[in-house]
């Protein structure tokens, strides 16, 4: 029993010594304040934009159809090529129509000859009537023959013009400039002409300028009209209200245009109105049928303060930022936010231009703590991205 008590006392002594060795040293220094990065908000004039989903459309779309019937003789374009107005596209066998043209030309000459003969007869009849060598009835008959011959010339010339048009129609040319689709018929096929069941040969869509359409709700249209009145513009249809377009693989909105059309009524099923912008497209990047993102100004330019979106914290339904004051103490600042513009978040209320807003370390500090701020003066665009 004495041995056991001695061992127990020794163990307790060792434990006490260890505790004294590992315990806090008297007068040890407190940990340093955490390092954070702070930045002043960016002050600049901004414009709020409303974004929509839109679709690119051609200004002009033409279905190329045959105007005369016949066998397709030749094709003069490659599928999907760009064509200019007046370029030769198809040729229908012109020989039957040239023969009809020759016949019409002969009919004109024949009618002119009959008219000359009738004119000579009338001139002789007038001379004979003066000496009473012919009756008045015969003179009237020859005058009518001359008028009939003149009418025959007009009819023959009209037939000649139709025949010439048919010959011209055997050469089918591009009615507009743009991109042509694939050929719908190949050489040797019989095509029908006319206005009813004319054969479709190809389609052409124009490329420059080009439309982009989208649907805006009634409240947005009312807002745009109010902004247009404030800018002393007549309405949205005046071709002055700007719009910007971006395709699915593009960043930003590189294509600029203006609104040129707003529909005349609201669709009762969707509560929206069709709006259309027109844009120049010299490099033909915008193709009919493409999906596009469209934005239009949703406000007049106004001065605003902007901070990186990562500087915004959430406390249930309240948004806030952490501001470092002149004593390097963290302060809680509730804010009201606006839209994202150029990668930064608009702050409508809650901060001032000279405030130093924390842009990192929000999860490691709390209001009232002292911090070691690294102040940067540049615009924090890179951080926001």
Short mmCIF file of C-alpha atoms in Angstrom, two decimals:
data_model
loop_
_atom_site.label_atom_id
_atom_site.label_comp_id
_atom_site.label_asym_id
_atom_site.label_seq_id
_atom_site.Cartn_x
_atom_site.Cartn_y
_atom_site.Cartn_z
CA UNK A 1 0.00 0.00 0.00
CA UNK A 2 2.83 2.41 0.72
CA UNK A 3 4.37 1.61 -2.70
CA UNK A 4 1.07 2.30 -4.51
CA UNK A 5 0.65 5.62 -2.71
CA UNK A 6 4.14 6.64 -3.66
CA UNK A 7 3.54 5.84 -7.35
CA UNK A 8 0.27 7.76 -7.36
CA UNK A 9 1.92 10.80 -5.82
CA UNK A 10 4.67 10.69 -8.41
CA UNK A 11 2.13 10.56 -11.30
CA UNK A 12 0.21 13.49 -9.89
CA UNK A 13 3.43 15.45 -9.59
CA UNK A 14 4.31 14.77 -13.22
CA UNK A 15 0.84 15.81 -14.40
CA UNK A 16 1.02 19.04 -12.42
CA UNK A 17 4.43 19.82 -13.90
CA UNK A 18 3.13 19.17 -17.41
CA UNK A 19 0.16 21.45 -16.91
CA UNK A 20 2.41 24.22 -15.69
CA UNK A 21 4.71 23.72 -18.71
CA UNK A 22 1.90 23.85 -21.33
CA UNK A 23 -0.22 26.55 -19.73
CA UNK A 24 -0.37 30.14 -21.00
CA UNK A 25 2.69 32.12 -20.26
CA UNK A 26 2.17 35.17 -18.18
CA UNK A 27 1.95 38.32 -20.30
CA UNK A 28 1.65 36.51 -23.76
CA UNK A 29 0.55 38.81 -26.73
CA UNK A 30 -3.03 38.74 -28.19
CA UNK A 31 -3.47 37.48 -31.84
CA UNK A 32 -3.13 40.21 -34.54
CA UNK A 33 -6.25 41.64 -36.25
CA UNK A 34 -7.29 39.68 -39.35
CA UNK A 35 -6.15 41.08 -42.70
CA UNK A 36 -8.96 42.12 -45.11
CA UNK A 37 -9.18 43.94 -48.40
CA UNK A 38 -11.29 47.06 -48.64
CA UNK A 39 -12.19 49.26 -51.56
CA UNK A 40 -14.14 52.46 -52.04
CA UNK A 41 -17.27 52.15 -54.22
CA UNK A 42 -17.04 53.19 -57.85
CA UNK A 43 -18.91 56.41 -58.62
CA UNK A 44 -20.11 56.89 -62.18
CA UNK A 45 -23.18 57.59 -64.29
CA UNK A 46 -24.97 54.39 -65.23
CA UNK A 47 -27.97 53.33 -67.27
CA UNK A 48 -30.11 50.41 -66.23
CA UNK A 49 -30.85 47.94 -69.04
CA UNK A 50 -33.73 45.52 -69.43
CA UNK A 51 -32.82 42.21 -71.04
CA UNK A 52 -35.02 39.98 -73.19
CA UNK A 53 -34.79 36.83 -75.22
CA UNK A 54 -35.07 37.58 -78.91
CA UNK A 55 -34.75 36.05 -82.35
CA UNK A 56 -32.96 37.34 -85.41
CA UNK A 57 -35.09 37.79 -88.53
CA UNK A 58 -34.38 38.81 -92.10
CA UNK A 59 -35.69 42.15 -93.27
CA UNK A 60 -36.62 40.61 -96.64
CA UNK A 61 -37.45 36.98 -97.39
CA UNK A 62 -38.21 35.94 -100.96
CA UNK A 63 -39.39 32.63 -102.35
CA UNK A 64 -37.94 32.26 -105.83
CA UNK A 65 -40.58 30.70 -108.06
CA UNK A 66 -40.89 30.09 -111.78
CA UNK A 67 -43.07 32.54 -113.72
CA UNK A 68 -43.18 30.44 -116.89
CA UNK A 69 -43.43 26.70 -117.32
CA UNK A 70 -40.76 24.58 -118.92
CA UNK A 71 -37.81 22.33 -118.36
CA UNK A 72 -35.10 23.60 -116.03
CA UNK A 73 -32.09 24.09 -118.27
CA UNK A 74 -29.30 25.26 -115.92
CA UNK A 75 -28.55 26.48 -112.37
CA UNK A 76 -26.03 29.26 -111.74
CA UNK A 77 -25.37 29.35 -107.97
CA UNK A 78 -24.03 27.19 -105.15
CA UNK A 79 -26.27 26.18 -102.29
CA UNK A 80 -25.98 28.62 -99.39
CA UNK A 81 -24.03 31.23 -101.36
CA UNK A 82 -24.46 34.96 -101.04
CA UNK A 83 -26.05 36.51 -104.11
CA UNK A 84 -26.59 40.05 -105.27
CA UNK A 85 -29.72 41.54 -106.73
CA UNK A 86 -29.86 40.76 -110.45
CA UNK A 87 -27.60 37.69 -110.33
CA UNK A 88 -28.68 34.87 -112.66
CA UNK A 89 -29.97 31.89 -110.68
CA UNK A 90 -31.92 29.56 -113.01
CA UNK A 91 -32.54 29.24 -116.73
CA UNK A 92 -35.67 27.57 -118.11
CA UNK A 93 -35.48 26.24 -121.69
CA UNK A 94 -36.21 29.42 -123.67
CA UNK A 95 -36.69 27.93 -127.16
CA UNK A 96 -40.50 27.64 -127.12
CA UNK A 97 -40.81 31.21 -125.87
CA UNK A 98 -38.34 32.57 -128.42
CA UNK A 99 -40.41 30.94 -131.15
CA UNK A 100 -43.51 32.63 -129.71
CA UNK A 101 -41.60 35.91 -129.69
CA UNK A 102 -40.72 35.52 -133.37
CA UNK A 103 -44.38 34.84 -134.18
CA UNK A 104 -45.46 37.92 -132.25
CA UNK A 105 -42.94 40.07 -134.09
CA UNK A 106 -44.31 38.78 -137.39
CA UNK A 107 -47.86 39.56 -136.27
CA UNK A 108 -46.81 43.15 -135.58
CA UNK A 109 -45.33 43.51 -139.06
CA UNK A 110 -48.47 42.01 -140.56
CA UNK A 111 -50.71 44.38 -138.61
CA UNK A 112 -48.59 47.36 -139.63
CA UNK A 113 -48.90 46.32 -143.29
CA UNK A 114 -52.71 46.05 -143.04
CA UNK A 115 -52.81 49.45 -141.39
CA UNK A 116 -50.76 51.01 -144.20
CA UNK A 117 -53.07 49.42 -146.78
CA UNK A 118 -56.17 50.63 -144.93
CA UNK A 119 -54.70 54.13 -144.64
CA UNK A 120 -54.05 54.25 -148.41
CA UNK A 121 -57.59 53.05 -149.13
CA UNK A 122 -59.03 55.71 -146.85
CA UNK A 123 -56.94 58.42 -148.45
CA UNK A 124 -58.19 57.43 -151.95
CA UNK A 125 -61.74 57.20 -150.69
CA UNK A 126 -61.56 60.74 -149.32
CA UNK A 127 -60.36 62.05 -152.70
CA UNK A 128 -63.09 60.19 -154.58
CA UNK A 129 -65.71 61.40 -152.12
CA UNK A 130 -64.84 64.99 -152.91
CA UNK A 131 -65.69 64.46 -156.63
CA UNK A 132 -68.68 62.27 -155.72
CA UNK A 133 -67.03 59.24 -157.36
CA UNK A 134 -67.71 57.09 -154.28
CA UNK A 135 -70.56 56.88 -151.87
CA UNK A 136 -70.35 58.14 -148.32
CA UNK A 137 -71.05 54.63 -147.09
CA UNK A 138 -67.95 53.27 -148.86
CA UNK A 139 -65.83 56.10 -147.43
CA UNK A 140 -67.08 55.35 -143.89
CA UNK A 141 -66.35 51.64 -144.36
CA UNK A 142 -62.76 52.35 -145.34
CA UNK A 143 -62.33 54.71 -142.34
CA UNK A 144 -63.49 51.91 -140.04
CA UNK A 145 -61.12 49.49 -141.75
CA UNK A 146 -58.25 51.85 -140.91
CA UNK A 147 -59.28 52.04 -137.26
CA UNK A 148 -59.52 48.26 -137.07
CA UNK A 149 -56.06 47.97 -138.59
CA UNK A 150 -54.70 50.43 -136.00
CA UNK A 151 -56.30 48.35 -133.21
CA UNK A 152 -54.73 45.22 -134.69
CA UNK A 153 -51.31 46.88 -134.38
CA UNK A 154 -51.93 47.66 -130.70
CA UNK A 155 -53.05 44.07 -130.06
CA UNK A 156 -50.06 42.63 -131.89
CA UNK A 157 -47.68 44.86 -129.96
CA UNK A 158 -49.24 43.77 -126.67
CA UNK A 159 -48.79 40.14 -127.66
CA UNK A 160 -45.20 40.93 -128.58
CA UNK A 161 -44.61 42.44 -125.16
CA UNK A 162 -46.05 39.35 -123.45
CA UNK A 163 -43.86 37.12 -125.58
CA UNK A 164 -40.80 39.20 -124.71
CA UNK A 165 -41.65 38.99 -120.98
CA UNK A 166 -41.97 35.21 -121.22
CA UNK A 167 -38.53 35.02 -122.82
CA UNK A 168 -37.14 37.23 -120.07
CA UNK A 169 -38.82 35.09 -117.42
CA UNK A 170 -36.90 32.05 -118.62
CA UNK A 171 -33.90 33.66 -116.90
CA UNK A 172 -34.70 33.76 -113.20
CA UNK A 173 -32.61 36.38 -111.39
CA UNK A 174 -32.18 37.26 -107.73
CA UNK A 175 -34.81 39.84 -106.72
CA UNK A 176 -32.82 40.90 -103.62
CA UNK A 177 -29.30 40.65 -102.26
CA UNK A 178 -28.72 38.11 -99.50
CA UNK A 179 -28.03 34.46 -98.83
CA UNK A 180 -29.74 31.84 -100.95
CA UNK A 181 -30.74 28.45 -99.60
CA UNK A 182 -30.46 25.11 -101.34
CA UNK A 183 -31.92 24.53 -104.79
CA UNK A 184 -35.30 22.82 -104.60
CA UNK A 185 -35.15 21.49 -108.18
CA UNK A 186 -32.34 20.13 -110.33
CA UNK A 187 -31.65 20.46 -114.05
CA UNK A 188 -33.98 18.56 -116.35
CA UNK A 189 -37.07 18.80 -114.17
CA UNK A 190 -40.29 20.30 -115.45
CA UNK A 191 -41.30 23.38 -113.47
CA UNK A 192 -44.68 25.06 -113.42
CA UNK A 193 -45.00 28.78 -113.84
CA UNK A 194 -47.73 31.25 -113.10
CA UNK A 195 -49.24 32.65 -109.92
CA UNK A 196 -51.15 29.69 -108.55
CA UNK A 197 -49.07 26.52 -108.37
CA UNK A 198 -45.73 27.97 -109.43
CA UNK A 199 -42.79 25.75 -108.54
CA UNK A 200 -40.64 26.86 -105.62
CA UNK A 201 -37.01 26.86 -106.72
CA UNK A 202 -35.14 28.43 -103.77
CA UNK A 203 -35.43 31.02 -101.00
CA UNK A 204 -33.33 34.13 -100.35
CA UNK A 205 -33.03 36.07 -97.08
CA UNK A 206 -31.45 39.49 -96.78
CA UNK A 207 -28.57 39.93 -94.32
CA UNK A 208 -27.83 43.64 -93.98
CA UNK A 209 -29.65 45.30 -92.29
CA UNK A 210 -31.33 42.69 -90.11
CA UNK A 211 -34.13 42.55 -87.54
CA UNK A 212 -34.25 41.21 -83.99
CA UNK A 213 -37.67 40.75 -82.41
CA UNK A 214 -38.66 40.20 -78.79
CA UNK A 215 -41.73 40.46 -76.57
CA UNK A 216 -42.02 43.05 -73.79
CA UNK A 217 -44.74 43.21 -71.16
CA UNK A 218 -47.18 46.08 -70.90
CA UNK A 219 -45.48 47.74 -67.92
CA UNK A 220 -42.14 47.78 -69.72
CA UNK A 221 -43.71 49.39 -72.80
CA UNK A 222 -45.31 52.08 -70.64
CA UNK A 223 -41.95 52.73 -68.97
CA UNK A 224 -40.16 53.05 -72.33
CA UNK A 225 -42.80 55.43 -73.63
CA UNK A 226 -42.40 57.60 -70.52
CA UNK A 227 -38.62 57.64 -70.97
CA UNK A 228 -39.04 58.54 -74.64
CA UNK A 229 -41.22 61.50 -73.69
CA UNK A 230 -38.63 62.60 -71.15
CA UNK A 231 -35.99 62.50 -73.89
CA UNK A 232 -38.30 64.62 -76.09
CA UNK A 233 -38.75 61.82 -78.60
CA UNK A 234 -42.09 61.21 -80.26
CA UNK A 235 -42.35 57.50 -79.45
CA UNK A 236 -40.49 54.21 -79.55
CA UNK A 237 -41.21 53.83 -83.26
CA UNK A 238 -39.14 56.84 -84.27
CA UNK A 239 -35.98 54.83 -84.90
CA UNK A 240 -33.99 56.57 -82.11
CA UNK A 241 -34.48 54.31 -79.08
CA UNK A 242 -31.31 52.19 -78.79
CA UNK A 243 -31.07 48.44 -78.43
CA UNK A 244 -28.12 46.08 -78.18
CA UNK A 245 -27.81 42.46 -79.27
CA UNK A 246 -25.60 39.53 -78.27
CA UNK A 247 -25.55 36.02 -79.70
CA UNK A 248 -25.32 32.90 -77.57
CA UNK A 249 -21.51 32.68 -77.70
CA UNK A 250 -20.80 36.40 -77.24
CA UNK A 251 -20.00 38.34 -74.09
CA UNK A 252 -21.34 41.82 -73.63
CA UNK A 253 -23.62 43.27 -76.29
CA UNK A 254 -21.44 44.04 -79.33
CA UNK A 255 -24.20 44.67 -81.89
CA UNK A 256 -25.88 48.08 -81.76
CA UNK A 257 -29.19 49.09 -83.28
CA UNK A 258 -32.42 50.99 -82.73
CA UNK A 259 -36.04 50.03 -82.20
CA UNK A 260 -38.08 50.61 -85.34
CA UNK A 261 -41.36 48.81 -84.60
CA UNK A 262 -43.73 48.28 -81.67
CA UNK A 263 -46.91 46.35 -82.34
CA UNK A 264 -50.25 48.14 -82.24
CA UNK A 265 -51.86 46.01 -79.52
CA UNK A 266 -51.10 43.80 -76.54
CA UNK A 267 -51.47 40.06 -77.04
CA UNK A 268 -54.35 39.11 -74.75
CA UNK A 269 -52.96 35.58 -74.26
CA UNK A 270 -49.47 36.60 -73.10
CA UNK A 271 -49.90 40.22 -71.97
CA UNK A 272 -46.94 41.26 -74.13
CA UNK A 273 -46.31 43.35 -77.20
CA UNK A 274 -44.03 42.48 -80.10
CA UNK A 275 -41.05 44.84 -80.36
CA UNK A 276 -38.45 44.86 -83.13
CA UNK A 277 -35.00 46.33 -83.49
CA UNK A 278 -33.05 46.90 -86.69
CA UNK A 279 -29.28 46.58 -86.83
CA UNK A 280 -26.56 46.94 -89.41
CA UNK A 281 -24.91 43.60 -90.17
CA UNK A 282 -22.02 44.28 -92.56
CA UNK A 283 -20.02 41.19 -91.54
CA UNK A 284 -23.15 38.96 -91.71
CA UNK A 285 -22.54 37.54 -88.22
CA UNK A 286 -26.23 37.80 -87.40
CA UNK A 287 -28.13 35.10 -89.27
CA UNK A 288 -31.92 34.78 -89.54
CA UNK A 289 -33.25 32.35 -86.96
CA UNK A 290 -30.45 32.84 -84.42
CA UNK A 291 -31.37 33.15 -80.76
CA UNK A 292 -30.15 36.45 -79.27
CA UNK A 293 -30.06 38.34 -76.01
CA UNK A 294 -31.51 41.81 -76.38
CA UNK A 295 -31.28 44.75 -74.01
CA UNK A 296 -32.84 48.19 -74.12
CA UNK A 297 -32.38 51.14 -71.75
CA UNK A 298 -34.69 50.81 -68.76
CA UNK A 299 -33.76 54.15 -67.18
CA UNK A 300 -32.23 57.51 -67.94
CA UNK A 301 -28.53 57.88 -67.01
CA UNK A 302 -28.02 58.65 -63.29
CA UNK A 303 -25.07 58.82 -60.84
CA UNK A 304 -24.60 55.61 -58.87
CA UNK A 305 -22.27 53.81 -56.45
CA UNK A 306 -21.14 50.34 -57.44
CA UNK A 307 -19.38 47.57 -55.50
CA UNK A 308 -18.35 44.00 -56.34
CA UNK A 309 -21.18 41.55 -55.91
CA UNK A 310 -19.00 39.44 -53.60
CA UNK A 311 -18.97 42.33 -51.12
CA UNK A 312 -22.70 41.85 -50.54
CA UNK A 313 -23.80 39.71 -47.62
CA UNK A 314 -27.22 38.35 -46.73
CA UNK A 315 -28.88 38.26 -43.31
CA UNK A 316 -32.18 36.47 -43.94
CA UNK A 317 -34.01 38.86 -46.28
CA UNK A 318 -31.69 41.81 -45.63
CA UNK A 319 -28.66 42.69 -47.73
CA UNK A 320 -25.64 44.33 -46.15
CA UNK A 321 -21.99 45.28 -46.58
CA UNK A 322 -19.23 45.57 -43.98
CA UNK A 323 -17.53 48.98 -43.82
CA UNK A 324 -14.18 49.64 -42.13
CA UNK A 325 -14.12 53.00 -40.33
CA UNK A 326 -11.21 55.30 -39.55
CA UNK A 327 -10.24 53.22 -36.46
CA UNK A 328 -10.11 50.04 -38.57
CA UNK A 329 -13.25 48.77 -36.89
CA UNK A 330 -15.83 46.77 -38.85
CA UNK A 331 -19.29 48.36 -39.11
CA UNK A 332 -22.51 46.73 -40.33
CA UNK A 333 -24.28 48.70 -43.14
CA UNK A 334 -27.65 47.51 -44.51
CA UNK A 335 -28.05 48.40 -48.18
CA UNK A 336 -30.64 48.50 -50.95
CA UNK A 337 -29.35 47.05 -54.19
CA UNK A 338 -29.88 47.75 -57.87
CA UNK A 339 -28.94 45.78 -60.98
CA UNK A 340 -25.57 44.46 -62.10
CA UNK A 341 -23.83 46.88 -64.49
CA UNK A 342 -20.44 46.15 -66.06
CA UNK A 343 -19.77 43.41 -63.53
CA UNK A 344 -20.55 45.55 -60.46
CA UNK A 345 -23.64 45.83 -58.28
CA UNK A 346 -25.45 49.15 -57.98
CA UNK A 347 -26.05 50.16 -54.33
CA UNK A 348 -29.00 52.52 -54.13
CA UNK A 349 -28.86 53.22 -50.36
CA UNK A 350 -26.64 52.45 -47.37
CA UNK A 351 -23.12 53.59 -48.29
CA UNK A 352 -21.31 56.78 -49.29
CA UNK A 353 -18.58 57.48 -51.87
CA UNK A 354 -15.83 57.70 -49.22
CA UNK A 355 -16.67 54.47 -47.39
CA UNK A 356 -14.19 51.60 -47.37
CA UNK A 357 -16.17 48.46 -48.16
CA UNK A 358 -14.81 45.00 -47.45
CA UNK A 359 -14.53 42.95 -50.62
CA UNK A 360 -13.22 39.76 -48.98
CA UNK A 361 -13.18 38.13 -45.55
CA UNK A 362 -16.88 38.66 -44.80
CA UNK A 363 -17.13 35.18 -43.26
CA UNK A 364 -14.11 35.62 -40.97
CA UNK A 365 -15.02 38.89 -39.24
CA UNK A 366 -18.01 40.33 -37.48
CA UNK A 367 -19.18 43.89 -36.75
CA UNK A 368 -17.21 45.54 -33.98
CA UNK A 369 -13.97 43.68 -34.68
CA UNK A 370 -10.70 45.44 -35.35
CA UNK A 371 -9.10 44.47 -38.66
CA UNK A 372 -5.95 45.14 -40.64
CA UNK A 373 -7.36 46.60 -43.91
CA UNK A 374 -5.48 46.63 -47.20
CA UNK A 375 -6.89 49.65 -48.99
CA UNK A 376 -6.94 49.60 -52.81
CA UNK A 377 -7.98 52.61 -54.86
CA UNK A 378 -8.62 51.05 -58.26
CA UNK A 379 -12.03 50.04 -59.54
CA UNK A 380 -12.70 46.48 -58.32
CA UNK A 381 -13.99 45.18 -61.65
CA UNK A 382 -11.70 42.16 -61.71
CA UNK A 383 -12.87 41.08 -58.27
CA UNK A 384 -16.50 41.38 -59.33
CA UNK A 385 -15.92 39.08 -62.23
#
